[in-house]
CSV table of N, CA and C in Angstrom, one decimal:
chain,number,residue,atom,x,y,z
M,1,MET,N,0.8,-1.2,0.0
M,1,MET,CA,0.0,0.0,0.0
M,1,MET,C,0.9,1.2,0.0
M,2,SER,N,0.5,2.2,-0.8
M,2,SER,CA,1.3,3.4,-0.9
M,2,SER,C,0.9,4.4,0.2
M,3,THR,N,1.9,5.3,0.5
M,3,THR,CA,1.6,6.3,1.5
M,3,THR,C,0.8,7.4,0.8
M,4,PRO,N,-0.2,7.9,1.6
M,4,PRO,CA,-1.1,9.0,1.0
M,4,PRO,C,-0.3,10.2,0.7
M,5,GLY,N,-0.7,10.9,-0.3
M,5,GLY,CA,0.0,12.1,-0.7
M,5,GLY,C,-0.2,13.2,0.3
M,6,ARG,N,0.8,14.2,0.3
M,6,ARG,CA,0.6,15.3,1.2
M,6,ARG,C,-0.5,16.2,0.7
M,7,ILE,N,-0.7,16.3,-0.6
M,7,ILE,CA,-1.8,17.0,-1.1
M,7,ILE,C,-2.5,16.0,-2.1
M,8,GLU,N,-3.6,15.5,-1.7
M,8,GLU,CA,-4.3,14.6,-2.5
M,8,GLU,C,-4.9,15.2,-3.8
M,9,PRO,N,-5.0,14.4,-4.9
M,9,PRO,CA,-5.6,15.0,-6.1
M,9,PRO,C,-7.0,15.5,-5.9
M,10,GLY,N,-7.2,16.7,-6.4
M,10,GLY,CA,-8.5,17.4,-6.1
M,10,GLY,C,-9.5,17.1,-7.3
M,11,GLY,N,-10.7,17.5,-7.0
M,11,GLY,CA,-11.7,17.4,-8.0
M,11,GLY,C,-12.2,18.8,-8.4
M,12,PHE,N,-13.4,18.9,-8.8
M,12,PHE,CA,-14.0,20.1,-9.3
M,12,PHE,C,-13.9,21.2,-8.3
M,13,LYS,N,-14.2,21.0,-7.1
M,13,LYS,CA,-14.3,22.0,-6.0
M,13,LYS,C,-12.9,22.5,-5.8
M,14,GLU,N,-11.9,21.7,-5.7
M,14,GLU,CA,-10.5,22.1,-5.4
M,14,GLU,C,-9.8,22.8,-6.6
M,15,LEU,N,-10.1,22.3,-7.8
M,15,LEU,CA,-9.5,22.8,-9.0
M,15,LEU,C,-10.2,24.0,-9.6
M,16,GLY,N,-11.5,24.2,-9.4
M,16,GLY,CA,-12.2,25.2,-10.1
M,16,GLY,C,-12.6,24.7,-11.5
M,17,PRO,N,-13.5,25.3,-12.1
M,17,PRO,CA,-14.0,24.8,-13.4
M,17,PRO,C,-12.9,24.7,-14.5
M,18,LEU,N,-12.1,25.7,-14.6
M,18,LEU,CA,-11.1,25.7,-15.7
M,18,LEU,C,-10.0,24.6,-15.5
M,19,ASN,N,-9.4,24.6,-14.3
M,19,ASN,CA,-8.4,23.6,-14.1
M,19,ASN,C,-8.9,22.2,-14.1
M,20,TRP,N,-10.1,22.1,-13.6
M,20,TRP,CA,-10.8,20.8,-13.6
M,20,TRP,C,-10.9,20.3,-15.1
M,21,ALA,N,-11.4,21.2,-15.9
M,21,ALA,CA,-11.6,20.8,-17.4
M,21,ALA,C,-10.2,20.5,-18.0
M,22,ILE,N,-9.2,21.2,-17.7
M,22,ILE,CA,-7.8,21.0,-18.2
M,22,ILE,C,-7.4,19.6,-17.7
M,23,ALA,N,-7.6,19.3,-16.4
M,23,ALA,CA,-7.1,18.0,-15.9
M,23,ALA,C,-7.9,16.9,-16.5
M,24,LYS,N,-9.2,17.1,-16.8
M,24,LYS,CA,-10.0,16.0,-17.5
M,24,LYS,C,-9.5,15.8,-18.9
M,25,ILE,N,-9.1,16.8,-19.6
M,25,ILE,CA,-8.6,16.7,-21.0
M,25,ILE,C,-7.2,16.0,-20.9
M,26,GLY,N,-6.4,16.3,-19.9
M,26,GLY,CA,-5.1,15.7,-19.7
M,26,GLY,C,-5.3,14.2,-19.4
M,27,ALA,N,-6.3,13.9,-18.6
M,27,ALA,CA,-6.6,12.5,-18.2
M,27,ALA,C,-7.0,11.7,-19.4
M,28,ARG,N,-7.8,12.3,-20.3
M,28,ARG,CA,-8.2,11.6,-21.5
M,28,ARG,C,-7.0,11.4,-22.4
M,29,GLY,N,-6.0,12.3,-22.4
M,29,GLY,CA,-4.8,12.1,-23.2
M,29,GLY,C,-4.0,11.0,-22.7
M,30,ILE,N,-3.9,10.7,-21.4
M,30,ILE,CA,-3.2,9.6,-21.0
M,30,ILE,C,-4.0,8.3,-20.8
M,31,ARG,N,-5.3,8.4,-21.1
M,31,ARG,CA,-6.2,7.3,-21.0
M,31,ARG,C,-6.4,6.8,-19.6
M,32,ARG,N,-6.6,7.7,-18.7
M,32,ARG,CA,-6.8,7.4,-17.3
M,32,ARG,C,-8.0,8.2,-16.8
M,33,PRO,N,-8.6,7.8,-15.7
M,33,PRO,CA,-9.7,8.5,-15.1
M,33,PRO,C,-9.3,9.9,-14.6
M,34,ARG,N,-8.1,10.0,-14.1
M,34,ARG,CA,-7.5,11.3,-13.7
M,34,ARG,C,-6.1,11.4,-14.0
M,35,PHE,N,-5.6,12.6,-14.1
M,35,PHE,CA,-4.1,12.9,-14.3
M,35,PHE,C,-3.6,13.5,-13.0
M,36,SER,N,-3.1,12.6,-12.1
M,36,SER,CA,-2.8,13.0,-10.7
M,36,SER,C,-2.0,14.3,-10.6
M,37,LEU,N,-1.0,14.4,-11.5
M,37,LEU,CA,-0.1,15.6,-11.4
M,37,LEU,C,-1.0,16.9,-11.6
M,38,MET,N,-1.8,16.9,-12.6
M,38,MET,CA,-2.7,18.1,-12.8
M,38,MET,C,-3.7,18.2,-11.7
M,39,ASN,N,-4.2,17.1,-11.2
M,39,ASN,CA,-5.2,17.2,-10.1
M,39,ASN,C,-4.6,17.7,-8.8
M,40,VAL,N,-3.3,17.6,-8.7
M,40,VAL,CA,-2.6,18.2,-7.5
M,40,VAL,C,-2.2,19.6,-7.8
M,41,LEU,N,-1.4,19.8,-8.8
M,41,LEU,CA,-0.9,21.2,-9.1
M,41,LEU,C,-2.0,22.1,-9.4
M,42,GLY,N,-3.1,21.7,-10.0
M,42,GLY,CA,-4.2,22.5,-10.4
M,42,GLY,C,-4.9,23.2,-9.2
M,43,GLN,N,-4.6,22.7,-8.0
M,43,GLN,CA,-5.2,23.3,-6.8
M,43,GLN,C,-4.6,24.7,-6.5
M,44,HIS,N,-3.4,25.0,-7.1
M,44,HIS,CA,-2.9,26.4,-7.1
M,44,HIS,C,-3.3,26.9,-8.4
M,45,ARG,N,-4.5,27.5,-8.5
M,45,ARG,CA,-5.2,27.8,-9.7
M,45,ARG,C,-4.4,28.7,-10.7
M,46,LEU,N,-3.9,29.8,-10.2
M,46,LEU,CA,-3.2,30.7,-11.1
M,46,LEU,C,-1.8,30.2,-11.5
M,47,LEU,N,-1.1,29.6,-10.5
M,47,LEU,CA,0.3,29.1,-10.8
M,47,LEU,C,0.2,27.9,-11.8
M,48,PHE,N,-0.8,27.1,-11.7
M,48,PHE,CA,-1.0,26.0,-12.6
M,48,PHE,C,-1.2,26.5,-14.0
M,49,LEU,N,-2.0,27.6,-14.2
M,49,LEU,CA,-2.2,28.2,-15.5
M,49,LEU,C,-1.0,28.9,-16.0
M,50,THR,N,-0.1,29.3,-15.2
M,50,THR,CA,1.1,29.9,-15.6
M,50,THR,C,2.2,28.9,-16.0
M,51,TRP,N,2.2,27.8,-15.2
M,51,TRP,CA,3.2,26.7,-15.4
M,51,TRP,C,2.9,25.9,-16.7
M,52,LEU,N,1.6,25.6,-16.9
M,52,LEU,CA,1.1,24.7,-18.0
M,52,LEU,C,1.6,25.1,-19.4
M,53,PRO,N,1.6,26.3,-19.8
M,53,PRO,CA,2.1,26.6,-21.2
M,53,PRO,C,3.6,26.4,-21.3
M,54,LEU,N,4.4,26.7,-20.4
M,54,LEU,CA,5.8,26.4,-20.5
M,54,LEU,C,6.0,24.9,-20.5
M,55,SER,N,5.4,24.2,-19.6
M,55,SER,CA,5.5,22.7,-19.6
M,55,SER,C,5.1,22.1,-20.9
M,56,GLY,N,3.9,22.5,-21.4
M,56,GLY,CA,3.4,22.0,-22.7
M,56,GLY,C,4.3,22.4,-23.9
M,57,HIS,N,4.9,23.6,-23.9
M,57,HIS,CA,5.8,24.0,-24.9
M,57,HIS,C,7.0,23.1,-25.0
M,58,LEU,N,7.6,22.9,-23.8
M,58,LEU,CA,8.8,22.1,-23.7
M,58,LEU,C,8.5,20.6,-24.2
M,59,LEU,N,7.4,20.1,-23.8
M,59,LEU,CA,7.0,18.8,-24.1
M,59,LEU,C,6.6,18.5,-25.6
M,60,TYR,N,5.9,19.5,-26.1
M,60,TYR,CA,5.2,19.3,-27.4
M,60,TYR,C,5.7,20.2,-28.6
M,61,ALA,N,6.3,21.3,-28.3
M,61,ALA,CA,6.6,22.3,-29.4
M,61,ALA,C,7.9,22.9,-29.3
M,62,GLY,N,8.8,22.3,-28.6
M,62,GLY,CA,10.2,22.9,-28.4
M,62,GLY,C,11.1,22.8,-29.6
M,63,LYS,N,12.2,23.4,-29.5
M,63,LYS,CA,13.2,23.4,-30.6
M,63,LYS,C,14.0,22.0,-30.6
M,64,LEU,N,14.1,21.4,-29.5
M,64,LEU,CA,14.7,20.0,-29.5
M,64,LEU,C,13.7,19.1,-30.1
M,65,SER,N,14.2,18.0,-30.8
M,65,SER,CA,13.3,17.0,-31.3
M,65,SER,C,12.6,16.4,-30.2
M,66,ARG,N,11.4,15.9,-30.4
M,66,ARG,CA,10.6,15.2,-29.4
M,66,ARG,C,11.4,14.0,-28.8
M,67,ARG,N,12.1,13.4,-29.7
M,67,ARG,CA,12.9,12.2,-29.3
M,67,ARG,C,14.0,12.6,-28.3
M,68,ASP,N,14.7,13.7,-28.7
M,68,ASP,CA,15.8,14.2,-27.8
M,68,ASP,C,15.2,14.7,-26.5
M,69,ALA,N,14.1,15.4,-26.5
M,69,ALA,CA,13.4,15.8,-25.3
M,69,ALA,C,13.1,14.7,-24.4
M,70,GLU,N,12.6,13.6,-24.9
M,70,GLU,CA,12.3,12.4,-24.1
M,70,GLU,C,13.6,11.7,-23.6
M,71,ILE,N,14.7,11.8,-24.3
M,71,ILE,CA,15.9,11.3,-23.7
M,71,ILE,C,16.3,12.0,-22.5
M,72,VAL,N,16.2,13.3,-22.5
M,72,VAL,CA,16.5,14.2,-21.3
M,72,VAL,C,15.5,13.9,-20.2
M,73,ILE,N,14.2,13.8,-20.5
M,73,ILE,CA,13.2,13.6,-19.5
M,73,ILE,C,13.4,12.2,-18.8
M,74,LEU,N,13.6,11.2,-19.6
M,74,LEU,CA,13.8,9.8,-19.1
M,74,LEU,C,15.0,9.8,-18.2
M,75,ARG,N,16.1,10.4,-18.6
M,75,ARG,CA,17.3,10.4,-17.9
M,75,ARG,C,17.2,11.2,-16.5
M,76,VAL,N,16.5,12.3,-16.6
M,76,VAL,CA,16.2,13.0,-15.3
M,76,VAL,C,15.4,12.2,-14.4
M,77,GLY,N,14.3,11.6,-14.9
M,77,GLY,CA,13.4,10.7,-14.1
M,77,GLY,C,14.2,9.6,-13.5
M,78,HIS,N,15.1,9.0,-14.3
M,78,HIS,CA,16.0,7.9,-13.8
M,78,HIS,C,16.9,8.4,-12.7
M,79,LEU,N,17.6,9.5,-12.9
M,79,LEU,CA,18.5,10.0,-11.9
M,79,LEU,C,17.8,10.4,-10.6
M,80,ARG,N,16.6,10.9,-10.7
M,80,ARG,CA,15.9,11.4,-9.6
M,80,ARG,C,15.0,10.2,-9.0
M,81,GLY,N,15.0,9.1,-9.6
M,81,GLY,CA,14.2,8.0,-9.1
M,81,GLY,C,12.7,8.3,-9.0
M,82,SER,N,12.3,9.1,-10.1
M,82,SER,CA,10.9,9.5,-10.1
M,82,SER,C,10.0,8.5,-10.9
M,83,GLU,N,9.4,7.6,-10.2
M,83,GLU,CA,8.6,6.6,-10.9
M,83,GLU,C,7.4,7.2,-11.6
M,84,TYR,N,6.9,8.3,-11.0
M,84,TYR,CA,5.8,9.0,-11.7
M,84,TYR,C,6.3,9.5,-13.1
M,85,GLU,N,7.4,10.2,-13.2
M,85,GLU,CA,7.9,10.7,-14.5
M,85,GLU,C,8.2,9.6,-15.4
M,86,LEU,N,8.8,8.5,-14.9
M,86,LEU,CA,9.2,7.4,-15.7
M,86,LEU,C,8.0,6.7,-16.2
M,87,GLN,N,6.9,6.5,-15.4
M,87,GLN,CA,5.7,5.8,-15.9
M,87,GLN,C,5.1,6.7,-17.1
M,88,GLN,N,5.0,8.0,-16.9
M,88,GLN,CA,4.4,8.8,-17.9
M,88,GLN,C,5.3,8.8,-19.2
M,89,HIS,N,6.6,8.9,-19.0
M,89,HIS,CA,7.4,9.2,-20.2
M,89,HIS,C,8.0,7.9,-20.8
M,90,ARG,N,7.9,6.8,-20.2
M,90,ARG,CA,8.3,5.5,-20.9
M,90,ARG,C,7.2,5.3,-22.0
M,91,ARG,N,6.0,5.6,-21.7
M,91,ARG,CA,4.9,5.4,-22.7
M,91,ARG,C,5.1,6.5,-23.8
M,92,LEU,N,5.2,7.7,-23.5
M,92,LEU,CA,5.3,8.8,-24.5
M,92,LEU,C,6.6,8.6,-25.3
M,93,ALA,N,7.7,8.2,-24.7
M,93,ALA,CA,8.9,8.0,-25.4
M,93,ALA,C,8.8,6.9,-26.5
M,94,ARG,N,8.0,5.8,-26.2
M,94,ARG,CA,7.8,4.8,-27.3
M,94,ARG,C,7.2,5.4,-28.5
M,95,SER,N,6.2,6.3,-28.3
M,95,SER,CA,5.6,7.0,-29.5
M,95,SER,C,6.5,7.9,-30.2
M,96,ARG,N,7.6,8.2,-29.6
M,96,ARG,CA,8.6,9.2,-30.2
M,96,ARG,C,9.9,8.5,-30.6
M,97,GLY,N,9.8,7.2,-30.8
M,97,GLY,CA,10.9,6.4,-31.4
M,97,GLY,C,11.9,5.8,-30.4
M,98,LEU,N,11.6,5.8,-29.1
M,98,LEU,CA,12.5,5.3,-28.1
M,98,LEU,C,11.9,4.0,-27.6
M,99,ASP,N,12.3,2.9,-28.2
M,99,ASP,CA,11.8,1.5,-27.8
M,99,ASP,C,12.4,1.1,-26.5
M,100,ALA,N,12.0,0.0,-26.0
M,100,ALA,CA,12.4,-0.5,-24.7
M,100,ALA,C,14.0,-0.7,-24.6
M,101,ASP,N,14.6,-1.2,-25.7
M,101,ASP,CA,16.0,-1.3,-25.7
M,101,ASP,C,16.7,0.0,-25.6
M,102,THR,N,16.3,1.0,-26.4
M,102,THR,CA,16.9,2.3,-26.4
M,102,THR,C,16.7,2.9,-25.0
M,103,GLN,N,15.5,2.8,-24.4
M,103,GLN,CA,15.3,3.3,-23.1
M,103,GLN,C,16.2,2.7,-22.1
M,104,ALA,N,16.5,1.4,-22.2
M,104,ALA,CA,17.4,0.7,-21.3
M,104,ALA,C,18.8,1.3,-21.4
M,105,ARG,N,19.2,1.6,-22.6
M,105,ARG,CA,20.5,2.2,-22.8
M,105,ARG,C,20.5,3.6,-22.2
M,106,ILE,N,19.5,4.4,-22.3
M,106,ILE,CA,19.4,5.7,-21.6
M,106,ILE,C,19.6,5.5,-20.1
M,107,PHE,N,18.9,4.6,-19.5
M,107,PHE,CA,19.0,4.3,-18.1
M,107,PHE,C,20.4,3.8,-17.7
M,108,ALA,N,21.0,3.1,-18.6
M,108,ALA,CA,22.4,2.6,-18.3
M,108,ALA,C,23.4,3.7,-18.3
M,109,GLY,N,23.2,4.7,-19.0
M,109,GLY,CA,24.1,5.9,-19.0
M,109,GLY,C,24.8,6.1,-20.3
M,110,PRO,N,25.7,7.1,-20.3
M,110,PRO,CA,26.3,7.5,-21.6
M,110,PRO,C,27.3,6.5,-22.1
M,111,ASP,N,27.8,5.5,-21.3
M,111,ASP,CA,28.7,4.5,-21.8
M,111,ASP,C,28.1,3.3,-22.3
M,112,ALA,N,26.7,3.3,-22.3
M,112,ALA,CA,26.0,2.1,-22.8
M,112,ALA,C,26.3,1.9,-24.3
M,113,GLU,N,26.4,0.6,-24.7
M,113,GLU,CA,26.6,0.2,-26.1
M,113,GLU,C,25.4,0.6,-26.9
M,114,GLY,N,25.6,1.0,-28.1
M,114,GLY,CA,24.5,1.3,-29.1
M,114,GLY,C,24.0,2.7,-29.1
M,115,LEU,N,24.5,3.6,-28.3
M,115,LEU,CA,24.1,5.0,-28.3
M,115,LEU,C,24.9,5.7,-29.4
M,116,SER,N,24.3,6.7,-30.0
M,116,SER,CA,25.0,7.6,-31.0
M,116,SER,C,25.8,8.6,-30.2
M,117,ASP,N,26.7,9.2,-30.9
M,117,ASP,CA,27.5,10.3,-30.2
M,117,ASP,C,26.6,11.4,-29.6
M,118,ARG,N,25.6,11.8,-30.4
M,118,ARG,CA,24.7,12.8,-29.9
M,118,ARG,C,24.0,12.4,-28.7
M,119,GLU,N,23.5,11.1,-28.7
M,119,GLU,CA,22.8,10.6,-27.5
M,119,GLU,C,23.7,10.5,-26.3
M,120,ARG,N,24.9,10.1,-26.5
M,120,ARG,CA,25.9,10.0,-25.4
M,120,ARG,C,26.1,11.4,-24.8
M,121,THR,N,26.3,12.4,-25.7
M,121,THR,CA,26.6,13.8,-25.3
M,121,THR,C,25.4,14.3,-24.5
M,122,LEU,N,24.2,14.1,-25.0
M,122,LEU,CA,22.9,14.5,-24.4
M,122,LEU,C,22.8,13.9,-23.0
M,123,ILE,N,23.0,12.6,-22.9
M,123,ILE,CA,22.9,12.0,-21.6
M,123,ILE,C,24.0,12.5,-20.6
M,124,THR,N,25.2,12.7,-21.1
M,124,THR,CA,26.3,13.2,-20.2
M,124,THR,C,25.9,14.6,-19.7
M,125,ALA,N,25.4,15.4,-20.6
M,125,ALA,CA,25.0,16.8,-20.3
M,125,ALA,C,23.9,16.8,-19.2
M,126,THR,N,22.9,15.9,-19.4
M,126,THR,CA,21.8,15.8,-18.5
M,126,THR,C,22.3,15.3,-17.1
M,127,ASP,N,23.2,14.3,-17.1
M,127,ASP,CA,23.8,13.9,-15.8
M,127,ASP,C,24.5,15.0,-15.1
M,128,GLU,N,25.3,15.7,-15.8
M,128,GLU,CA,26.1,16.8,-15.2
M,128,GLU,C,25.1,17.9,-14.7
M,129,PHE,N,24.1,18.2,-15.5
M,129,PHE,CA,23.2,19.3,-15.1
M,129,PHE,C,22.4,18.9,-13.9
M,130,VAL,N,22.0,17.7,-13.8
M,130,VAL,CA,21.2,17.3,-12.6
M,130,VAL,C,22.0,17.1,-11.4
M,131,VAL,N,23.2,16.5,-11.6
M,131,VAL,CA,24.0,16.1,-10.4
M,131,VAL,C,24.9,17.3,-9.9
M,132,THR,N,25.5,18.1,-10.9
M,132,THR,CA,26.4,19.2,-10.4
M,132,THR,C,25.7,20.5,-10.6
M,133,ARG,N,24.5,20.6,-11.1
M,133,ARG,CA,23.8,21.8,-11.3
M,133,ARG,C,24.5,22.7,-12.4
M,134,GLY,N,25.2,22.1,-13.3
M,134,GLY,CA,25.9,22.8,-14.4
M,134,GLY,C,26.4,21.8,-15.4
M,135,VAL,N,27.0,22.3,-16.5
M,135,VAL,CA,27.6,21.4,-17.5
M,135,VAL,C,29.0,21.9,-17.7
M,136,SER,N,29.9,20.9,-17.7
M,136,SER,CA,31.4,21.2,-17.8
M,136,SER,C,31.6,21.8,-19.2
M,137,PRO,N,32.7,22.6,-19.3
M,137,PRO,CA,33.1,23.2,-20.6
M,137,PRO,C,33.3,22.2,-21.7
M,138,GLU,N,33.8,21.0,-21.3
M,138,GLU,CA,34.1,20.0,-22.4
M,138,GLU,C,32.7,19.4,-22.9
M,139,THR,N,31.8,19.1,-21.9
M,139,THR,CA,30.5,18.6,-22.3
M,139,THR,C,29.7,19.7,-23.1
M,140,TRP,N,29.8,20.9,-22.7
M,140,TRP,CA,29.1,22.0,-23.4
M,140,TRP,C,29.6,22.1,-24.8
M,141,GLN,N,30.9,22.0,-25.0
M,141,GLN,CA,31.5,22.1,-26.3
M,141,GLN,C,31.0,21.0,-27.2
M,142,ALA,N,30.9,19.8,-26.6
M,142,ALA,CA,30.4,18.6,-27.4
M,142,ALA,C,28.9,18.8,-27.7
M,143,LEU,N,28.2,19.3,-26.7
M,143,LEU,CA,26.7,19.5,-26.9
M,143,LEU,C,26.5,20.6,-28.0
M,144,SER,N,27.4,21.6,-28.0
M,144,SER,CA,27.3,22.7,-29.0
M,144,SER,C,27.5,22.2,-30.4
M,145,GLN,N,28.2,21.0,-30.6
M,145,GLN,CA,28.4,20.5,-31.9
M,145,GLN,C,27.1,19.9,-32.5
M,146,HIS,N,26.1,19.6,-31.7
M,146,HIS,CA,24.9,18.9,-32.1
M,146,HIS,C,23.7,19.8,-32.1
M,147,TYR,N,23.7,20.9,-31.3
M,147,TYR,CA,22.5,21.8,-31.1
M,147,TYR,C,22.8,23.2,-31.3
M,148,THR,N,21.8,23.9,-31.8
M,148,THR,CA,21.8,25.4,-32.0
M,148,THR,C,21.7,26.1,-30.6
M,149,LYS,N,22.0,27.4,-30.6
M,149,LYS,CA,21.9,28.2,-29.4
M,149,LYS,C,20.5,28.1,-28.7
M,150,PRO,N,19.4,28.2,-29.5
M,150,PRO,CA,18.1,28.1,-28.9
M,150,PRO,C,17.9,26.7,-28.3
M,151,GLN,N,18.4,25.7,-29.0
M,151,GLN,CA,18.2,24.3,-28.5
M,151,GLN,C,19.0,24.1,-27.2
M,152,LEU,N,20.2,24.7,-27.1
M,152,LEU,CA,21.0,24.6,-25.9
M,152,LEU,C,20.3,25.3,-24.7
M,153,ILE,N,19.7,26.4,-25.0
M,153,ILE,CA,18.9,27.1,-23.9
M,153,ILE,C,17.8,26.2,-23.5
M,154,GLU,N,17.1,25.7,-24.5
M,154,GLU,CA,15.9,24.8,-24.2
M,154,GLU,C,16.4,23.5,-23.4
M,155,PHE,N,17.5,23.0,-23.8
M,155,PHE,CA,18.0,21.8,-23.0
M,155,PHE,C,18.1,22.2,-21.5
M,156,CYS,N,18.7,23.3,-21.2
M,156,CYS,CA,18.8,23.7,-19.8
M,156,CYS,C,17.5,23.8,-19.1
M,157,LEU,N,16.5,24.5,-19.8
M,157,LEU,CA,15.2,24.7,-19.2
M,157,LEU,C,14.4,23.4,-19.1
M,158,LEU,N,14.6,22.5,-20.0
M,158,LEU,CA,13.9,21.2,-20.0
M,158,LEU,C,14.5,20.3,-18.9
M,159,ALA,N,15.8,20.3,-18.7
M,159,ALA,CA,16.4,19.5,-17.6
M,159,ALA,C,16.0,20.1,-16.3
M,160,ALA,N,16.0,21.4,-16.2
M,160,ALA,CA,15.6,22.0,-14.9
M,160,ALA,C,14.1,21.8,-14.6
M,161,GLN,N,13.3,21.9,-15.6
M,161,GLN,CA,11.8,21.7,-15.5
M,161,GLN,C,11.6,20.3,-14.9
M,162,TYR,N,12.2,19.3,-15.5
M,162,TYR,CA,11.8,17.9,-15.1
M,162,TYR,C,12.6,17.5,-13.8
M,163,ASP,N,13.7,18.1,-13.5
M,163,ASP,CA,14.4,17.9,-12.2
M,163,ASP,C,13.5,18.5,-11.1
M,164,GLY,N,13.0,19.8,-11.3
M,164,GLY,CA,12.2,20.4,-10.3
M,164,GLY,C,10.8,19.7,-10.2
M,165,LEU,N,10.3,19.2,-11.3
M,165,LEU,CA,9.1,18.5,-11.3
M,165,LEU,C,9.2,17.2,-10.5
M,166,ALA,N,10.3,16.5,-10.7
M,166,ALA,CA,10.6,15.3,-9.9
M,166,ALA,C,10.6,15.6,-8.4
M,167,ALA,N,11.2,16.7,-8.0
M,167,ALA,CA,11.3,17.0,-6.6
M,167,ALA,C,9.9,17.4,-6.1
M,168,THR,N,9.1,18.1,-6.9
M,168,THR,CA,7.8,18.5,-6.5
M,168,THR,C,6.9,17.3,-6.3
M,169,ILE,N,6.9,16.4,-7.3
M,169,ILE,CA,6.1,15.2,-7.2
M,169,ILE,C,6.5,14.4,-6.0
M,170,ALA,N,7.8,14.2,-5.7
M,170,ALA,CA,8.2,13.4,-4.5
M,170,ALA,C,7.8,14.1,-3.2
M,171,THR,N,7.9,15.4,-3.2
M,171,THR,CA,7.6,16.2,-2.0
M,171,THR,C,6.1,16.2,-1.7
M,172,LEU,N,5.3,16.4,-2.7
M,172,LEU,CA,3.9,16.4,-2.5
M,172,LEU,C,3.3,15.0,-2.5
M,173,GLY,N,4.0,14.0,-2.8
M,173,GLY,CA,3.5,12.6,-2.8
M,173,GLY,C,2.4,12.4,-3.8
M,174,VAL,N,2.6,12.9,-5.1
M,174,VAL,CA,1.6,12.7,-6.1
M,174,VAL,C,1.5,11.2,-6.4
M,175,PRO,N,0.3,10.7,-6.4
M,175,PRO,CA,0.1,9.2,-6.6
M,175,PRO,C,0.3,8.9,-8.1
M,176,LEU,N,0.7,7.7,-8.3
M,176,LEU,CA,0.9,7.2,-9.7
M,176,LEU,C,-0.4,7.1,-10.5
M,177,ASP,N,-0.4,7.4,-11.7
M,177,ASP,CA,-1.5,7.3,-12.6
M,177,ASP,C,-1.7,5.9,-13.1
M,178,PHE,N,-0.6,5.1,-13.1
M,178,PHE,CA,-0.6,3.7,-13.5
M,178,PHE,C,0.0,2.9,-12.4
M,179,PRO,N,-0.8,2.7,-11.3
M,179,PRO,CA,-0.3,2.0,-10.1
M,179,PRO,C,0.0,0.5,-10.3
M,180,ASP,N,-0.5,-0.1,-11.3
M,180,ASP,CA,-0.2,-1.5,-11.6
M,180,ASP,C,1.1,-1.6,-12.4
């Protein structure tokens, strides 16, 4: 049995009509009765509406390829031990070309066999960003060989977003959407 969350997912009363509707649409998108993260964060009504566009942009419309964004997100989720992030993004990553074998290589780290140079560099940069709160000059130089300036900026914000989200999920005790 899991420990109850510090802030349980809310319903219509706690979220208000707009955030409740957004959470319902999100739940439909993941094919679940609720989207726990939205049902928790949505209880801070204005902050949720401010956070959601940035989060959505990074996930669906950013300058990084959707595949590369998922590599970063999966690696952050792995480093932070965020089962919530991993459950959500293992599924999404499959639809973005990252099969189970590729995901296993991402979790194994930058020295895993079968990774491209770009993937190794991206995983190394993610590791450094999450663990040391920065990226070494050598890794930055390698990353710069694969990505434009806007993509480099986005990498930093994406890694920071999912690192902070993992901490928020853990601190608030957001329940899994896929508990089985």
